Every structure is written in structure tokens, then in C-alpha cells.
Short mmCIF file of C-alpha atoms in Angstrom, two decimals:
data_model
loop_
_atom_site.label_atom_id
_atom_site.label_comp_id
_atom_site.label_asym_id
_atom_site.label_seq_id
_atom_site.Cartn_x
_atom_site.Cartn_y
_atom_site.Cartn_z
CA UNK A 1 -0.13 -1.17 -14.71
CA UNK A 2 1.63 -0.77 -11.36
CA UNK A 3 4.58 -2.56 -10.79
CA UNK A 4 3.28 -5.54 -8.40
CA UNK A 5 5.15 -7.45 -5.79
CA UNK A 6 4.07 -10.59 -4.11
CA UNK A 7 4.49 -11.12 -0.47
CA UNK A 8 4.24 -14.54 0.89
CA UNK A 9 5.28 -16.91 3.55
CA UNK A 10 3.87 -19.67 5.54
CA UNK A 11 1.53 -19.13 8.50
CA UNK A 12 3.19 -17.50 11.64
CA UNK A 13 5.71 -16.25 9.05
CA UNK A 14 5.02 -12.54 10.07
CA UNK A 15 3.64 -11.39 6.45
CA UNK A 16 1.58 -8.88 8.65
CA UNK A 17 4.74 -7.15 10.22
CA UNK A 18 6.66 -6.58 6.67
CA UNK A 19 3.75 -5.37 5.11
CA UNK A 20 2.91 -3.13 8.16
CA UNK A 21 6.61 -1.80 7.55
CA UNK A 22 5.87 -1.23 3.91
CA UNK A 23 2.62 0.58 4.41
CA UNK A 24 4.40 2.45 6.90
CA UNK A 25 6.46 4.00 3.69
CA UNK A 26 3.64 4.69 1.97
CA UNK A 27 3.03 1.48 -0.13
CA UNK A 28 -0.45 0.63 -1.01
CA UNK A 29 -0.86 -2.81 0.04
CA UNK A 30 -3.63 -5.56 -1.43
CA UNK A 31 -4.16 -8.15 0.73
CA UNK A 32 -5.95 -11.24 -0.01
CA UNK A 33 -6.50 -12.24 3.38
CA UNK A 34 -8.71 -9.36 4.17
CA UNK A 35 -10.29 -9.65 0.55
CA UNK A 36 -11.17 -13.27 1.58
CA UNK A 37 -12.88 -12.28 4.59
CA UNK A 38 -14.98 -9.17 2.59
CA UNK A 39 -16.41 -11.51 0.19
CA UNK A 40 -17.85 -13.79 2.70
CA UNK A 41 -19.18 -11.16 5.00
CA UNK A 42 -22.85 -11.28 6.35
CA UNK A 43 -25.34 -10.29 3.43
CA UNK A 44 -23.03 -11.55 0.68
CA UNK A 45 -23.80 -14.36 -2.42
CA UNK A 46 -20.59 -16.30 -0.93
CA UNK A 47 -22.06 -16.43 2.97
CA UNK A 48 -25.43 -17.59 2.04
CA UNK A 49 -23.49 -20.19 -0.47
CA UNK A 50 -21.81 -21.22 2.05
CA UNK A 51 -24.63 -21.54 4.95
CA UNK A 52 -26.59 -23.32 2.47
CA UNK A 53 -23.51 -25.87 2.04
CA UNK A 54 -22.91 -26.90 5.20
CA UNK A 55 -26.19 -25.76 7.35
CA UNK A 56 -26.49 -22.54 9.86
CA UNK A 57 -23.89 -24.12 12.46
CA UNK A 58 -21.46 -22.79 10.21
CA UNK A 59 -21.91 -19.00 11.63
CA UNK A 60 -21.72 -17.35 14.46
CA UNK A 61 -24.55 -16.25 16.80
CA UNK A 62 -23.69 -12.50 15.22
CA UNK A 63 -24.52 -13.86 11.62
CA UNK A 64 -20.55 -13.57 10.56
CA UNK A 65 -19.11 -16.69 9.54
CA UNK A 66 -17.43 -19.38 11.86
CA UNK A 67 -14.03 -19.18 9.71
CA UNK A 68 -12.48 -21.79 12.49
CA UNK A 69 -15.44 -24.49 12.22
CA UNK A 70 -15.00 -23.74 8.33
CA UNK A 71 -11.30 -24.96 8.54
CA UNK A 72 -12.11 -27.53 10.53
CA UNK A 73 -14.44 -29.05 7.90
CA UNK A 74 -12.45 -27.85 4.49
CA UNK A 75 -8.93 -29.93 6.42
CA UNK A 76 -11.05 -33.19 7.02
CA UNK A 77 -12.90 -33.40 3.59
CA UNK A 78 -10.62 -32.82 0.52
CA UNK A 79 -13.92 -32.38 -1.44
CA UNK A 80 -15.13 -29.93 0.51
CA UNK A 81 -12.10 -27.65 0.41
CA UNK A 82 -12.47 -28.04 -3.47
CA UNK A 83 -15.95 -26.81 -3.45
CA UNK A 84 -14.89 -23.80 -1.12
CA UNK A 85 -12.33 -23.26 -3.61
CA UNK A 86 -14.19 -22.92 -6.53
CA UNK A 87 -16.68 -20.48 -4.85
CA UNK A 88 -14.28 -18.45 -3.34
CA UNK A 89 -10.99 -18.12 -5.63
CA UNK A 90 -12.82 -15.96 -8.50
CA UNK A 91 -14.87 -13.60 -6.05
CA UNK A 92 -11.07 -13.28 -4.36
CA UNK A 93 -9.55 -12.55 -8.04
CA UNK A 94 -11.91 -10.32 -9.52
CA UNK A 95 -11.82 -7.84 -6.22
CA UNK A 96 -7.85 -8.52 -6.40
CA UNK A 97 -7.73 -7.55 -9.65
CA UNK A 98 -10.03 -4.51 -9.13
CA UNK A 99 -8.24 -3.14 -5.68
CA UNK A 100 -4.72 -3.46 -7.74
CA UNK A 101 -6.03 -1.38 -10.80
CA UNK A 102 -6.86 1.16 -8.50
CA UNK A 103 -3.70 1.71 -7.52
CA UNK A 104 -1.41 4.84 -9.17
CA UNK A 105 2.03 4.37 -6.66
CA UNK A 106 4.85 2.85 -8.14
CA UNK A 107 4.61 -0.06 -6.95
CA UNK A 108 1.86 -2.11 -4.62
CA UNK A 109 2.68 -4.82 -1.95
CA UNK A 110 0.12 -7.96 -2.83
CA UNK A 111 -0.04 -9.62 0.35
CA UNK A 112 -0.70 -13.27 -0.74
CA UNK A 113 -0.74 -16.18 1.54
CA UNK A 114 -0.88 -18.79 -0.95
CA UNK A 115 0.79 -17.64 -3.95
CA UNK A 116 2.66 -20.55 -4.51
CA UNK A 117 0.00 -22.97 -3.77
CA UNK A 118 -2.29 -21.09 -6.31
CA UNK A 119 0.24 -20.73 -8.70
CA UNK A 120 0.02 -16.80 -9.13
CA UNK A 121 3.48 -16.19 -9.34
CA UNK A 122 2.69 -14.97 -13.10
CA UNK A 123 0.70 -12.52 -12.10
CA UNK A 124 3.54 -10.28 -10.17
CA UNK A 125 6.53 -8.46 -10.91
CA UNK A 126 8.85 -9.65 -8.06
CA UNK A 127 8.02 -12.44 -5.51
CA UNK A 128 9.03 -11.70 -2.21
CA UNK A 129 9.07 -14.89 0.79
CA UNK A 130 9.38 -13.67 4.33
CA UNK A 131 11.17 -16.63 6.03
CA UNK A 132 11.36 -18.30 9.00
CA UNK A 133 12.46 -21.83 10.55
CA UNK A 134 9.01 -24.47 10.66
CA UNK A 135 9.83 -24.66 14.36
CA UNK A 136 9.06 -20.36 15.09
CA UNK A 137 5.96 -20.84 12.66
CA UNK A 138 4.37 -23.34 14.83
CA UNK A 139 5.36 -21.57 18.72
CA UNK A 140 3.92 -18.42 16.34
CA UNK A 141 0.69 -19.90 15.70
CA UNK A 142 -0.03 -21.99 18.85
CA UNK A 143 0.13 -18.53 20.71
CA UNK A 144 -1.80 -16.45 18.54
CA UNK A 145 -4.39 -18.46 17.69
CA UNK A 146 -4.62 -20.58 20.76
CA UNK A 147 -4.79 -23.71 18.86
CA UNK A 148 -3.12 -27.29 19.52
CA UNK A 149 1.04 -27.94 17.46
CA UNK A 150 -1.47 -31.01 15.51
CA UNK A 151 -3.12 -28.25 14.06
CA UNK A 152 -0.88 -26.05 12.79
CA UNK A 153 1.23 -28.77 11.83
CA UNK A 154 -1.50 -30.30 9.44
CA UNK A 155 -2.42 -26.14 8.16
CA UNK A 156 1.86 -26.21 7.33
CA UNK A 157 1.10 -29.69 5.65
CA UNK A 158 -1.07 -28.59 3.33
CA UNK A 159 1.08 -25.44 2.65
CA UNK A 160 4.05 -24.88 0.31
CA UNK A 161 6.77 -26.47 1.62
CA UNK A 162 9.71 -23.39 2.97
CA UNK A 163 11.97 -24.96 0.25
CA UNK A 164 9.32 -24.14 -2.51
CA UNK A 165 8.88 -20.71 -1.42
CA UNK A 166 12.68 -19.97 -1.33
CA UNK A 167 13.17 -21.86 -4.65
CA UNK A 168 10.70 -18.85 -6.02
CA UNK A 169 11.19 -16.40 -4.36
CA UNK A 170 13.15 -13.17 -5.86
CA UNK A 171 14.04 -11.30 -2.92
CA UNK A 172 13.81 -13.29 0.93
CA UNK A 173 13.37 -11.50 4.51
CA UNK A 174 14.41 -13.37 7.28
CA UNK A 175 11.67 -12.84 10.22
CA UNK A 176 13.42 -14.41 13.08
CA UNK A 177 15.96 -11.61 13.98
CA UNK A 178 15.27 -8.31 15.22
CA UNK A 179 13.08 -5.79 15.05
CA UNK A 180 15.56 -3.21 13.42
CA UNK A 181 16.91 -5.60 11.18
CA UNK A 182 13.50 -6.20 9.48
CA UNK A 183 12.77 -2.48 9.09
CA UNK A 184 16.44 -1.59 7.37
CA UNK A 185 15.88 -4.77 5.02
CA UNK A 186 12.68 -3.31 3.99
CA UNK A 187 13.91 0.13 3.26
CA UNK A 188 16.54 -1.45 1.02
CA UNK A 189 14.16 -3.38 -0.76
CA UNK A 190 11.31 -0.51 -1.02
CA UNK A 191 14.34 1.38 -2.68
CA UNK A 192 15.14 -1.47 -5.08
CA UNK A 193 11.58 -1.71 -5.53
CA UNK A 194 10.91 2.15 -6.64
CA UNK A 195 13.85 1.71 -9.47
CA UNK A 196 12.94 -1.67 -10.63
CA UNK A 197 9.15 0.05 -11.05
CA UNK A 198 10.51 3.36 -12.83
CA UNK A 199 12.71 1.14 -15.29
CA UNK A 200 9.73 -0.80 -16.49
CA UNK A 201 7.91 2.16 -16.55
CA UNK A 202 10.56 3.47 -19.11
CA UNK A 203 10.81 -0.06 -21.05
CA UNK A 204 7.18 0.62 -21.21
CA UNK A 205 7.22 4.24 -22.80
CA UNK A 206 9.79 2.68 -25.22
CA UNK A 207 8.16 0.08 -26.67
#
């Protein structure tokens, strides 16, 4: 099994640009973000689930579902976000699992959003939190998603809190410095990465 490490932060954290950085050096990535959004695509069991749940309002004139007016709903009903949960969560593990047992690199970035939340931290090698004040997360997400600070202050609410994340975290990149800082700090820890993998590889072959 390849050696498997965990990236996660809060929203507006930047988990994009690290892993970007990391692809850029030839890691595989896995990311459950874009996993979440392929098993609810038009024509799939979890869509129709879904539009069947809360009525046809729920998608967009183009079929694809309305993942904004699904947050919307899943924030003001606790029981609803359980039901999503419980449809979504094993369709997002089983093609999680599969993507990450396809992969024959050392190592694999599993881009994770809510790895703490979930608590999946078992199921990596190495947790890795990229980091940033609560203030930068919120300016973050107001301008990329054009949406109001009460909103992205009740997404971070129901989030980890930063504390949790650095209290698991293994190995921490700071993402409100420069650009050049971030891409040395993950060089250094792609090369601590590639050793830690070829020593279990070896503990492996020993055992």
C-alpha cells in the first residue's frame, strides 16, 4: 500500500495551492472534494437520491446539482445534513479507497477537507494541516465565493476548530506568507515524505 498523507485545513485555508505544488512534483493526489462532486453528478444513484429528497429545486436548470442551495438546507436542518451524510460518506469512501489503490508512487497526497471532523486520521500515514489565522480564512472565502462573513463564519463553526487541526497534525504549512516560502516548505516535506515512504517500505519487506 502506498504510503498516504492527509492534507487538510479549514476553508479558505489554500489546500488547493499546496496540493497544486505537490502535483507539480509529480505526486498523485486524491482529492475528496472532487470525488464528492463525481458521485453526485447528473445520471448518478446519489443525484436522483438526492432530487427525490428535497424536490427538483435542488438542481440547476443544466440538470447538475445546486451544491449552494444544498448547503443552504444541510446548515439549517441538522437532520438533513445527517441524511446527506449517510448517502454520501460511503459512495465518497469506496471511490477513495479505489483511486488510492491505484496508485504505485511512493507516496499520494489525500486531499481531505474534513479529516478531522470524520475522524480519518487512521486511515493515513502522516497528517499534514495547512494553516492560517480564522481572520485570512474568512477575507479568503467572502472573495472567492462571493458569499456574506455570516456565512462563512457559521461553515468555520461547524468545522474543526484550527486548534484541533494543529493538535493532529504531523507536519503544519503556514499559508499566509509568500509564495516562495510555500513552495521551498513543500520540497522539504516531499523529500521527508519520499524517505519516510521507502523506510516503511523496508519495515514492510522485513516483516
Amino acid at each position: 500500500m502506498t504510503y498516504i498523507v492527509a492534507l487538510t485545513g479549514g476553508i479558505g485555508s489554500g489546500k488547493t495551492t499546496i496540493s497544486n505544488v505537490f502535483s507539480s512534483l509529480g505526486v498523485p493526489l486524491v482529492d475528496a472534494d472532487i470525488i464528492a462532486r463525481e458521485v453526485v453528478a447528473p445520471g448518478t444513484p446519489a443525484l436522483q437520491a438526492i432530487t427525490e429528497h428535497f424536490g427538483t429545486d435542488i438542481l440547476l436548470p443544466d440538470g447538475s446539482l445546486n451544491r449552494a442551495m444544498l448547503r443552504q438546507k444541510v446548515f439549517a436542518a441538522p437532520e438533513e445534513k445527517l441524511w446527506l451524510n449517510a448517502l454520501l460518506h460511503p459512495l465518497i469512501q469506496i471511490e477513495t479507497q479505489r483511486q488510492l489503490n491505484q496508485v504505485t508512487a511512493s507516496y499520494v497526497i489525500w486531499v481531505v477537507p474534513l479529516l478531522i471532523e470524520n475522524n480519518l486520521m487512521r486511515l493515513a500515514d502522516r497528517v499534514l494541516v495547512v494553516d492560517v489565522p480564522v481572520e485570512i480564512q474568512i477575507t479568503r472565502t467572502m472573495a472567492r465565493d462571493g458569499v456574506s462573513r455570516e456565512q462563512v463564519e457559521n461553515i468555520l463553526a461547524a468545522q474543526a476548530s484550527r486548534q484541533d487541526r494543529l493538535e493532529k497534525a504531523n507536519d503544519v504549512i503556514v499559508n499566509h506568507n509568500n509564495e516562495k516560502d510555500i513552495t521551498s516548505r513543500v520540497v522539504e516535506l516531499h523529500q521527508q515524505y519520499l524517505k519516510q515512504a521507502k523506510s516503511v517500505r523496508q519495515e514492510n519487506r522485513n516483516e
